[in-house]
Short mmCIF file of C-alpha atoms in Angstrom, two decimals:
data_model
loop_
_atom_site.label_atom_id
_atom_site.label_comp_id
_atom_site.label_asym_id
_atom_site.label_seq_id
_atom_site.Cartn_x
_atom_site.Cartn_y
_atom_site.Cartn_z
CA MET A 1 0.00 0.00 0.00
CA ARG A 2 1.27 3.42 -0.92
CA TYR A 3 1.31 5.79 2.05
CA SER A 4 -0.63 8.97 1.39
CA VAL A 5 -3.16 11.29 2.98
CA LEU A 6 -5.89 9.15 1.40
CA SER A 7 -4.52 5.91 2.86
CA LEU A 8 -4.28 7.58 6.27
CA LEU A 9 -7.89 8.80 6.06
CA ALA A 10 -9.18 5.47 4.78
CA ASN A 11 -7.52 3.62 7.64
CA ALA A 12 -8.65 6.17 10.19
CA LEU A 13 -12.25 5.56 9.11
CA THR A 14 -11.92 1.76 9.15
CA GLY A 15 -10.27 1.29 12.55
CA GLN A 16 -6.65 1.07 11.28
CA LYS A 17 -7.28 -2.57 10.38
CA SER A 18 -5.96 -2.75 6.83
CA TRP A 19 -2.33 -1.73 7.39
CA LYS A 20 0.07 -4.43 6.25
CA PRO A 21 3.60 -5.10 7.51
CA ALA A 22 5.98 -2.64 5.87
CA TRP A 23 8.16 -5.48 4.56
CA ARG A 24 7.99 -9.26 4.31
CA ASP A 25 10.06 -11.34 6.74
CA ALA A 26 11.52 -13.42 3.91
CA ALA A 27 13.04 -16.89 4.17
CA PRO A 28 16.24 -17.28 2.16
CA LYS A 29 15.93 -18.76 -1.35
CA PRO A 30 18.69 -21.12 -2.54
CA SER A 31 20.22 -18.47 -4.81
CA TYR A 32 20.13 -14.81 -5.78
CA ASP A 33 21.76 -12.57 -8.35
CA VAL A 34 23.18 -10.40 -5.57
CA ILE A 35 23.45 -10.91 -1.82
CA ILE A 36 24.06 -7.90 0.38
CA VAL A 37 25.45 -8.88 3.78
CA GLY A 38 24.33 -6.41 6.43
CA GLY A 39 20.83 -5.05 6.95
CA GLY A 40 21.74 -1.58 8.08
CA GLY A 41 21.02 1.63 6.21
CA HIS A 42 23.86 1.12 3.73
CA GLY A 43 22.92 -2.49 2.90
CA LEU A 44 19.22 -1.76 2.49
CA ALA A 45 19.91 1.37 0.44
CA THR A 46 22.20 -0.69 -1.80
CA ALA A 47 19.46 -3.26 -2.38
CA TYR A 48 16.91 -0.53 -3.08
CA TYR A 49 19.08 1.23 -5.66
CA LEU A 50 20.07 -2.09 -7.26
CA ALA A 51 16.39 -2.78 -7.85
CA LYS A 52 15.34 0.75 -8.72
CA GLU A 53 18.26 2.08 -10.77
CA HIS A 54 19.62 -1.11 -12.30
CA GLY A 55 16.59 -3.43 -12.49
CA ILE A 56 18.39 -6.12 -10.46
CA ARG A 57 15.54 -7.37 -8.26
CA ASN A 58 16.63 -10.91 -7.43
CA VAL A 59 18.46 -9.58 -4.41
CA ALA A 60 18.66 -10.58 -0.75
CA VAL A 61 19.76 -8.47 2.19
CA ILE A 62 20.86 -10.84 4.95
CA GLU A 63 21.22 -9.61 8.49
CA LYS A 64 22.39 -11.54 11.53
CA GLY A 65 20.07 -9.69 13.92
CA TRP A 66 17.16 -7.46 12.98
CA ILE A 67 17.52 -4.71 10.41
CA GLY A 68 18.90 -1.47 11.78
CA SER A 69 20.24 -3.18 14.91
CA GLY A 70 23.84 -2.10 14.36
CA ASN A 71 25.27 1.36 13.77
CA ALA A 72 22.15 2.52 11.92
CA GLY A 73 20.52 2.61 15.35
CA ARG A 74 23.58 3.90 17.18
CA ASN A 75 24.47 7.23 15.60
CA THR A 76 23.72 10.89 16.24
CA THR A 77 21.57 11.23 13.07
CA ILE A 78 23.49 14.15 11.56
CA ILE A 79 23.45 14.70 7.81
CA ARG A 80 25.85 17.12 6.13
CA SER A 81 28.17 17.51 3.16
CA ASN A 82 30.91 19.75 4.53
CA TYR A 83 34.00 17.82 3.47
CA LEU A 84 37.15 19.24 1.96
CA LEU A 85 38.81 16.82 -0.42
CA PRO A 86 37.79 16.19 -4.03
CA GLY A 87 37.65 12.41 -3.40
CA ASN A 88 34.99 12.95 -0.72
CA GLU A 89 32.98 16.12 -1.23
CA PRO A 90 31.15 15.28 -4.50
CA PHE A 91 30.12 11.97 -2.95
CA TYR A 92 28.76 13.55 0.23
CA GLU A 93 27.01 16.30 -1.70
CA TRP A 94 25.32 13.62 -3.82
CA SER A 95 24.24 12.03 -0.55
CA MET A 96 22.77 15.36 0.58
CA LYS A 97 20.83 15.67 -2.69
CA LEU A 98 19.47 12.14 -2.22
CA TRP A 99 18.47 13.00 1.37
CA GLU A 100 16.54 15.98 0.03
CA GLY A 101 14.39 13.74 -2.17
CA LEU A 102 14.44 10.62 -0.03
CA GLU A 103 10.98 10.75 1.49
CA GLN A 104 9.22 11.22 -1.85
CA ASP A 105 11.47 8.62 -3.46
CA VAL A 106 10.85 5.81 -0.96
CA ASN A 107 7.38 7.00 0.13
CA TYR A 108 8.33 6.97 3.81
CA ASN A 109 8.67 9.76 6.34
CA SER A 110 12.36 9.76 7.26
CA MET A 111 11.96 13.06 9.09
CA VAL A 112 14.78 14.69 7.13
CA SER A 113 15.19 18.07 8.78
CA GLN A 114 17.51 20.61 7.15
CA ARG A 115 18.02 22.59 10.31
CA GLY A 116 21.61 23.63 9.57
CA VAL A 117 25.00 22.33 10.70
CA LEU A 118 27.28 24.92 12.28
CA ASN A 119 30.99 24.19 12.83
CA LEU A 120 32.45 26.72 15.24
CA CYS A 121 35.93 28.18 14.88
CA HIS A 122 38.03 29.48 17.75
CA THR A 123 41.20 30.80 16.14
CA ASP A 124 42.16 32.82 13.06
CA ALA A 125 43.89 29.78 11.58
CA GLN A 126 40.75 27.74 12.00
CA ARG A 127 38.71 30.43 10.28
CA ASP A 128 41.12 30.31 7.33
CA ALA A 129 40.77 26.54 7.19
CA TYR A 130 36.99 26.87 7.20
CA ALA A 131 37.13 29.44 4.41
CA ARG A 132 39.08 26.95 2.35
CA ARG A 133 36.62 24.19 3.18
CA ALA A 134 33.65 26.43 2.40
CA ASN A 135 35.10 27.17 -1.05
CA SER A 136 35.79 23.50 -1.65
CA MET A 137 32.20 22.68 -0.74
CA ARG A 138 30.89 25.24 -3.21
CA MET A 139 33.06 23.83 -5.98
CA SER A 140 31.12 20.57 -5.56
CA GLY A 141 27.76 22.29 -5.57
CA ALA A 142 27.17 22.30 -1.83
CA ASP A 143 26.08 25.37 0.11
CA SER A 144 28.35 26.99 2.65
CA GLU A 145 28.38 30.19 4.62
CA LEU A 146 31.04 31.75 6.82
CA LEU A 147 29.68 33.46 9.91
CA ASP A 148 31.48 35.99 12.07
CA GLN A 149 30.96 36.10 15.81
CA ASP A 150 27.86 38.30 15.51
CA GLY A 151 26.39 35.87 13.02
CA VAL A 152 26.86 32.99 15.43
CA ARG A 153 25.55 35.11 18.33
CA ALA A 154 22.34 35.77 16.44
CA MET A 155 21.75 32.02 16.09
CA TYR A 156 22.96 30.72 19.44
CA PRO A 157 23.35 33.53 22.00
CA PHE A 158 23.95 31.04 24.83
CA LEU A 159 27.36 29.77 23.65
CA ASP A 160 30.37 30.67 25.79
CA PHE A 161 31.71 33.27 23.33
CA GLU A 162 34.26 34.78 25.70
CA ASN A 163 35.68 31.48 26.93
CA ALA A 164 39.25 32.25 28.04
CA ARG A 165 40.80 29.36 26.17
CA PHE A 166 38.42 28.76 23.28
CA PRO A 167 36.54 31.96 22.42
CA VAL A 168 33.99 31.47 19.64
CA LYS A 169 35.22 33.55 16.68
CA GLY A 170 32.72 32.45 14.05
CA GLY A 171 31.66 29.41 12.19
CA LEU A 172 31.10 27.49 8.99
CA LEU A 173 27.39 27.01 8.41
CA GLN A 174 25.78 24.56 6.04
CA ARG A 175 22.08 25.40 6.09
CA ARG A 176 21.12 22.33 4.05
CA GLY A 177 22.67 20.03 6.65
CA GLY A 178 20.65 18.78 9.58
CA THR A 179 19.30 15.55 10.96
CA ALA A 180 17.16 12.59 9.90
CA ARG A 181 15.32 9.95 11.88
CA HIS A 182 17.79 7.06 11.77
CA ASP A 183 15.36 4.17 12.25
CA ALA A 184 12.92 5.59 9.73
CA VAL A 185 15.72 5.72 7.16
CA VAL A 186 16.29 2.00 7.66
CA TRP A 187 12.58 1.18 7.61
CA GLY A 188 11.95 3.39 4.58
CA TYR A 189 14.66 1.75 2.52
CA ALA A 190 13.58 -1.70 3.72
CA ARG A 191 9.98 -1.12 2.71
CA ALA A 192 10.89 0.42 -0.63
CA ALA A 193 13.34 -2.38 -1.46
CA ASP A 194 10.81 -5.01 -0.40
CA ARG A 195 8.19 -3.49 -2.70
CA LEU A 196 10.63 -3.90 -5.60
CA GLY A 197 11.07 -7.61 -4.83
CA VAL A 198 14.14 -7.60 -2.58
CA ASP A 199 14.16 -10.32 0.10
CA ILE A 200 15.05 -9.05 3.57
CA VAL A 201 16.28 -12.04 5.58
CA GLN A 202 16.75 -11.39 9.28
CA ASN A 203 18.36 -13.60 11.94
CA CYS A 204 20.62 -14.97 9.23
CA GLU A 205 24.29 -14.86 10.16
CA VAL A 206 27.04 -15.41 7.61
CA THR A 207 29.33 -18.17 8.88
CA GLY A 208 31.48 -18.57 5.79
CA PHE A 209 31.79 -18.03 2.06
CA ILE A 210 31.20 -20.47 -0.81
CA ARG A 211 34.14 -20.36 -3.25
CA ASP A 212 34.43 -22.00 -6.66
CA ALA A 213 37.48 -23.83 -8.02
CA GLN A 214 39.08 -20.53 -9.11
CA GLY A 215 38.57 -19.02 -5.66
CA ALA A 216 35.73 -16.69 -6.66
CA VAL A 217 33.01 -16.04 -4.07
CA VAL A 218 29.77 -17.64 -5.33
CA GLY A 219 27.68 -17.50 -2.20
CA VAL A 220 27.59 -17.51 1.57
CA GLU A 221 27.20 -20.12 4.28
CA THR A 222 24.72 -19.03 6.92
CA ASN A 223 23.03 -20.39 10.01
CA ARG A 224 19.97 -20.80 7.78
CA GLY A 225 21.84 -22.83 5.17
CA PRO A 226 23.98 -22.02 2.14
CA ILE A 227 22.81 -19.30 -0.24
CA ARG A 228 24.43 -18.99 -3.66
CA ALA A 229 24.82 -15.68 -5.44
CA GLY A 230 26.27 -14.16 -8.57
CA LYS A 231 27.79 -11.38 -6.48
CA VAL A 232 28.22 -10.81 -2.77
CA GLY A 233 28.48 -7.30 -1.31
CA LEU A 234 29.60 -6.65 2.26
CA ALA A 235 28.09 -3.68 4.10
CA VAL A 236 28.70 -4.69 7.69
CA ALA A 237 30.58 -1.68 9.12
CA GLY A 238 32.53 -2.62 12.26
CA SER A 239 32.29 -6.35 11.57
CA THR A 240 33.99 -6.16 8.16
CA SER A 241 37.32 -7.61 9.32
CA ARG A 242 35.52 -10.50 11.03
CA LEU A 243 33.98 -11.53 7.71
CA THR A 244 37.02 -10.98 5.51
CA ALA A 245 39.12 -12.99 8.01
CA LYS A 246 37.14 -16.00 6.73
CA LEU A 247 38.69 -15.26 3.33
CA ASP A 248 42.21 -14.64 4.69
CA MET A 249 41.86 -11.04 3.55
CA ARG A 250 43.40 -8.36 5.77
CA LEU A 251 42.04 -4.84 5.45
CA PRO A 252 43.25 -1.31 6.22
CA ILE A 253 40.63 -1.16 8.97
CA GLU A 254 40.57 -1.20 12.76
CA SER A 255 37.30 -1.55 14.68
CA HIS A 256 36.89 1.07 17.41
CA VAL A 257 34.07 1.98 19.76
CA LEU A 258 32.31 5.36 19.53
CA GLN A 259 30.00 6.49 22.31
CA ALA A 260 27.02 8.79 22.02
CA PHE A 261 24.67 10.26 24.57
CA VAL A 262 21.15 11.56 24.97
CA SER A 263 19.80 13.72 27.77
CA GLU A 264 16.38 13.83 29.37
CA GLY A 265 13.72 15.55 27.27
CA LEU A 266 13.83 19.36 27.34
CA LYS A 267 11.84 22.20 25.85
CA PRO A 268 13.26 23.46 22.53
CA LEU A 269 16.80 24.68 23.19
CA ILE A 270 19.01 23.94 20.19
CA ASP A 271 17.29 24.11 16.83
CA GLY A 272 20.23 23.05 14.67
CA VAL A 273 23.44 21.04 14.87
CA ILE A 274 26.41 22.68 16.60
CA THR A 275 29.96 21.34 16.60
CA PHE A 276 32.72 22.58 18.90
CA GLY A 277 35.87 23.32 16.92
CA ALA A 278 38.32 23.24 19.82
CA GLY A 279 37.46 19.77 21.01
CA HIS A 280 35.46 17.02 19.43
CA PHE A 281 31.86 17.62 20.40
CA TYR A 282 28.64 17.82 18.41
CA ILE A 283 25.13 18.36 19.66
CA SER A 284 21.59 18.61 18.38
CA GLN A 285 18.15 18.21 19.90
CA SER A 286 15.82 15.42 18.87
CA ASP A 287 12.16 16.02 18.15
CA LYS A 288 11.39 14.30 21.45
CA GLY A 289 13.46 16.97 23.20
CA GLY A 290 16.55 15.02 24.23
CA LEU A 291 19.92 16.58 23.56
CA VAL A 292 21.81 14.14 21.34
CA PHE A 293 25.57 14.53 21.51
CA GLY A 294 28.90 12.79 21.15
CA GLY A 295 32.62 13.25 20.80
CA ASP A 296 35.69 11.24 19.98
CA ILE A 297 36.03 7.51 19.63
CA ASP A 298 37.49 5.78 22.68
CA GLY A 299 40.68 5.18 20.71
CA TYR A 300 41.48 1.48 21.09
CA ASN A 301 40.42 -1.61 19.13
CA SER A 302 37.03 -2.77 20.36
CA TYR A 303 34.12 -4.93 19.30
CA ALA A 304 32.26 -4.27 22.56
CA GLN A 305 29.31 -1.98 21.95
CA ARG A 306 30.21 0.06 24.99
CA GLY A 307 33.02 2.39 25.95
CA ASN A 308 34.84 3.67 29.01
CA LEU A 309 34.47 6.61 31.37
CA PRO A 310 37.41 8.84 30.30
CA VAL A 311 35.64 9.63 27.02
CA VAL A 312 32.37 10.27 28.85
CA GLU A 313 34.21 12.82 30.98
CA ASP A 314 35.93 14.33 27.94
CA VAL A 315 32.64 14.75 26.06
CA ALA A 316 30.96 16.28 29.11
CA GLU A 317 33.85 18.74 29.56
CA SER A 318 33.69 19.77 25.90
CA GLY A 319 29.96 20.32 26.20
CA MET A 320 30.42 22.47 29.30
CA ALA A 321 33.18 24.51 27.64
CA LEU A 322 30.84 25.35 24.77
CA ILE A 323 27.36 25.52 26.33
CA PRO A 324 27.64 26.11 30.08
CA ARG A 325 23.86 26.06 30.49
CA ILE A 326 23.64 22.31 29.80
CA GLY A 327 25.49 21.66 33.06
CA ARG A 328 22.33 20.82 34.97
CA VAL A 329 20.85 18.64 32.26
CA ARG A 330 20.73 15.00 33.28
CA LEU A 331 22.04 12.27 31.05
CA LEU A 332 19.41 9.74 30.09
CA ARG A 333 21.30 7.13 28.07
CA SER A 334 24.67 6.45 26.49
CA TRP A 335 25.56 3.77 24.01
CA GLY A 336 28.48 2.57 21.91
CA GLY A 337 28.78 1.43 18.32
CA VAL A 338 31.60 -0.41 16.57
CA MET A 339 33.19 1.80 13.90
CA ASP A 340 35.17 0.47 10.96
CA MET A 341 37.98 3.01 11.20
CA SER A 342 39.99 3.06 7.98
CA MET A 343 43.64 4.02 7.83
CA ASP A 344 42.98 7.39 6.15
CA GLY A 345 39.61 8.16 7.71
CA SER A 346 37.71 7.76 4.43
CA PRO A 347 35.47 4.94 3.20
CA ILE A 348 35.97 2.14 0.72
CA ILE A 349 33.35 1.29 -1.95
CA ASP A 350 35.06 -1.03 -4.38
CA LYS A 351 35.51 -4.45 -5.90
CA THR A 352 37.95 -6.66 -4.03
CA PRO A 353 40.80 -8.77 -5.42
CA ILE A 354 38.49 -11.80 -4.94
CA PRO A 355 36.08 -12.15 -7.92
CA GLY A 356 32.43 -11.96 -6.89
CA LEU A 357 33.15 -10.06 -3.67
CA TYR A 358 32.43 -6.35 -3.27
CA LEU A 359 33.23 -4.15 -0.31
CA ASN A 360 31.46 -1.21 1.33
CA ALA A 361 33.40 -0.38 4.50
CA GLY A 362 35.66 2.02 6.35
CA TRP A 363 32.97 4.56 7.26
CA CYS A 364 34.73 5.51 10.47
CA TYR A 365 32.16 7.43 12.50
CA GLY A 366 30.60 9.22 9.52
CA GLY A 367 28.50 6.53 7.93
CA PHE A 368 24.99 7.76 8.68
CA LYS A 369 25.06 10.87 6.52
CA ALA A 370 26.48 8.80 3.67
CA THR A 371 23.68 6.21 3.70
CA PRO A 372 21.88 7.22 0.47
CA ALA A 373 25.00 7.86 -1.62
CA SER A 374 26.75 4.81 -0.21
CA GLY A 375 23.86 2.61 -1.29
CA TRP A 376 23.61 4.39 -4.64
CA CYS A 377 27.34 4.09 -5.42
CA PHE A 378 27.67 0.53 -4.09
CA ALA A 379 24.68 -0.53 -6.21
CA TRP A 380 26.34 1.07 -9.24
CA THR A 381 29.64 -0.70 -8.49
CA LEU A 382 27.87 -4.05 -8.07
CA ALA A 383 25.74 -3.65 -11.18
CA LYS A 384 28.38 -2.27 -13.55
CA ASP A 385 31.39 -4.06 -12.07
CA ALA A 386 33.11 -0.68 -11.93
CA PRO A 387 32.87 2.35 -9.66
CA HIS A 388 30.87 5.46 -10.49
CA ALA A 389 32.82 8.72 -10.75
CA ARG A 390 31.45 9.67 -7.30
CA ASN A 391 33.13 6.74 -5.55
CA ALA A 392 36.06 6.35 -7.96
CA ALA A 393 38.53 7.61 -5.35
CA MET A 394 37.21 5.32 -2.60
CA ARG A 395 39.30 2.42 -3.80
CA LEU A 396 40.60 -0.42 -1.70
CA ASP A 397 44.04 -0.26 -3.34
CA ARG A 398 44.56 3.45 -2.67
CA PHE A 399 46.65 2.55 0.36
CA ARG A 400 49.03 0.64 -1.90
CA THR A 401 49.20 3.33 -4.59
CA GLY A 402 49.41 6.27 -2.18
CA HIS A 403 46.17 7.98 -3.28
CA LEU A 404 44.90 8.42 0.26
CA ILE A 405 41.86 10.55 1.12
CA ASP A 406 43.04 11.88 4.46
CA GLU A 407 40.74 14.79 5.44
CA LYS A 408 42.62 15.48 8.64
CA GLY A 409 46.10 14.72 7.36
CA VAL A 410 47.06 12.62 10.37
CA GLY A 411 48.34 9.50 8.58
CA ALA A 412 47.72 5.83 9.13
CA GLN A 413 46.55 6.10 12.72
CA PRO A 414 42.84 5.23 12.87
CA ASN A 415 42.23 6.57 16.37
CA LEU A 416 43.28 10.07 15.27
CA HIS A 417 40.81 10.39 12.38
CA MET B 1 39.59 0.09 32.00
CA ARG B 2 42.80 -0.22 34.01
CA ILE B 3 46.11 -1.42 32.63
CA PRO B 4 48.58 -3.39 34.78
CA CYS B 5 51.76 -1.49 33.92
CA PRO B 6 54.69 -3.82 34.72
CA TYR B 7 56.57 -0.87 36.23
CA CYS B 8 53.84 1.22 37.92
CA GLY B 9 51.18 -1.36 38.74
CA LEU B 10 47.47 -1.10 37.98
CA ARG B 11 46.83 2.32 36.42
CA ASP B 12 43.84 3.97 34.73
CA ALA B 13 43.87 3.67 30.91
CA HIS B 14 43.54 7.47 30.82
CA GLU B 15 47.28 7.69 31.61
CA PHE B 16 48.17 5.76 28.47
CA ALA B 17 48.21 6.58 24.76
CA TYR B 18 47.22 3.89 22.29
CA LEU B 19 49.27 2.97 19.24
CA GLY B 20 47.66 -0.27 18.04
CA ASP B 21 48.48 -3.80 16.96
CA ALA B 22 51.75 -4.94 18.56
CA THR B 23 52.24 -7.90 16.24
CA VAL B 24 53.13 -5.96 13.09
CA LYS B 25 56.85 -5.65 12.56
CA ARG B 26 58.68 -2.98 10.59
CA PRO B 27 60.15 -4.70 7.52
CA ASP B 28 63.69 -4.36 6.23
CA PRO B 29 63.64 -1.51 3.70
CA ALA B 30 66.57 -3.05 1.83
CA ALA B 31 64.97 -6.48 1.41
CA PRO B 32 63.37 -7.46 -1.90
CA GLY B 33 59.63 -6.78 -1.95
CA ALA B 34 60.02 -4.04 0.66
CA GLU B 35 57.34 -1.89 -0.98
CA ASP B 36 54.65 -4.55 -0.51
CA ALA B 37 55.95 -5.40 2.94
CA PHE B 38 55.71 -1.75 4.00
CA HIS B 39 52.17 -1.47 2.64
CA ASP B 40 51.16 -4.45 4.76
CA TYR B 41 53.03 -3.12 7.80
CA VAL B 42 51.61 0.41 7.64
CA TYR B 43 48.03 -0.30 6.58
CA LEU B 44 46.83 -3.90 6.95
CA ARG B 45 45.62 -5.25 10.28
CA ASP B 46 44.15 -8.53 11.48
CA ASN B 47 41.69 -6.50 13.59
CA PRO B 48 40.57 -9.57 15.55
CA ALA B 49 37.38 -9.84 17.59
CA GLY B 50 38.95 -11.51 20.62
CA ALA B 51 42.51 -11.70 21.92
CA HIS B 52 44.59 -8.72 20.79
CA LYS B 53 48.21 -7.76 21.53
CA GLU B 54 48.53 -4.00 21.44
CA LEU B 55 50.97 -1.21 22.21
CA TRP B 56 50.17 1.40 24.86
CA TYR B 57 52.50 4.21 25.94
CA HIS B 58 52.42 5.14 29.62
CA GLY B 59 52.85 8.87 28.96
CA SER B 60 51.51 10.01 32.35
CA GLY B 61 53.53 7.42 34.22
CA CYS B 62 56.83 5.67 33.67
CA ARG B 63 56.89 6.57 29.95
CA SER B 64 57.41 2.96 28.97
CA TRP B 65 55.91 1.26 25.95
CA VAL B 66 53.77 -1.62 27.17
CA VAL B 67 52.41 -4.60 25.23
CA VAL B 68 48.94 -5.33 26.59
CA ALA B 69 46.99 -8.53 25.96
CA ARG B 70 43.32 -7.52 25.85
CA ASP B 71 40.09 -9.07 24.58
CA THR B 72 38.48 -6.65 22.10
CA ARG B 73 35.02 -8.13 22.74
CA THR B 74 35.02 -7.59 26.51
CA HIS B 75 37.93 -5.17 27.20
CA ALA B 76 39.24 -7.76 29.73
CA ILE B 77 43.02 -7.45 30.09
CA ALA B 78 44.93 -10.71 30.43
CA GLY B 79 48.34 -9.19 31.08
CA ALA B 80 50.96 -6.61 30.14
CA GLU B 81 54.71 -6.65 29.61
CA LEU B 82 57.29 -4.02 28.84
CA ALA B 83 57.66 -3.76 25.05
CA ARG B 84 61.44 -3.87 25.21
CA GLU B 85 61.25 -7.24 26.96
CA VAL B 86 58.88 -8.76 24.40
CA THR B 87 60.68 -10.96 21.92
CA PRO B 88 59.16 -10.29 18.51
#
């Protein structure tokens, strides 16, 4: 059923009895043209765009838990395209354009809210760097605006502008950035993919890969039996190395834990997304009223979906340095997600050296905003056996050839990206 | 998370800086195939879910490099030794 005002009214008048499940809980078939491993936003978006853009509908998304149970449900829901480097920015701007049309495209309310993303600067050098970034964004068709201190004051008068160590000097504003409802993104893509014939198979864990005599991947072994496929795409974020270990493939990836936090519900306080430029801290307010915020990764290899207290303290200190008035707000929940931190801080959407195996990984802690473009580009790469221009730089072999996409310029040290 | 520094005893992880996998070994730049060996050394990691040997630097303590054996699924630390005493 297509969701519309009419379908809402019709159901309201008939006791809400004719709604159907948004997607089928499919059992795995013996074979598919394409199997996507990982039922998060990226995997489901990939399946949707495979079916919609490339007519490949004999597709399964297999997920070891329930869809959206990994990082898609563990992020701070920020969407933006304020990157610097030419290998990244056109990709993220394409993602932003897809966000802007997402709800109409998949016929699902993803609550995309372009409430603006403001990166604060605290020194003259940082302002120069933001000016450079703002120009780079514009060259890729994104919007960007440099604000002086008065401009920031007009938006958020409660920031600690005269902080002795980190005075707020201005900021880089992307008005088209904002937030989206993370679960609804997953559900929207799942429903739209399902309507195009994609099988969504939950509680189906990959335990191994089926290889042919030449070594090509021709399917997966799962706890629900073997499933054969023409092509297998991995979109499993922090668990990528665990799967490729079954193929004796080592990757330029370390898995790290990133924590995020939400406060008790408050009246409207912060109507956009604010990031602190002197530490690592970002904050927005959900539609339920909770302040949603986070900071750095914990900084050590981890597959535990929980972190340690030093980072909690660090995030709280950053928040207090920027917005002293949140000091009396009580923390409601914190959680951790496992990030696939790549060696240059940028993602990988590429074929692998193993025929039949395709890789979507290395999202570090920036995967949510990339969901639409990641799915779109991964679908293109799977369908055409070659990358699109938008993900052409996100190669797996760039670490060998030296064509790194290192936004921060910190080198092969994942916990610094 | 507290790390049993062999020199200082049980100390908060906050005092340490993390480098990463302690099992990778810098290759000989003069050996044949050094380019590939350096690529593997700099970029590729086993990234195991489970037992992990890793380098921590006790910057706010004795300033020793420590090799810590830790489980990446639980953060449980099985032991630690001074890096200079670890035979590669």
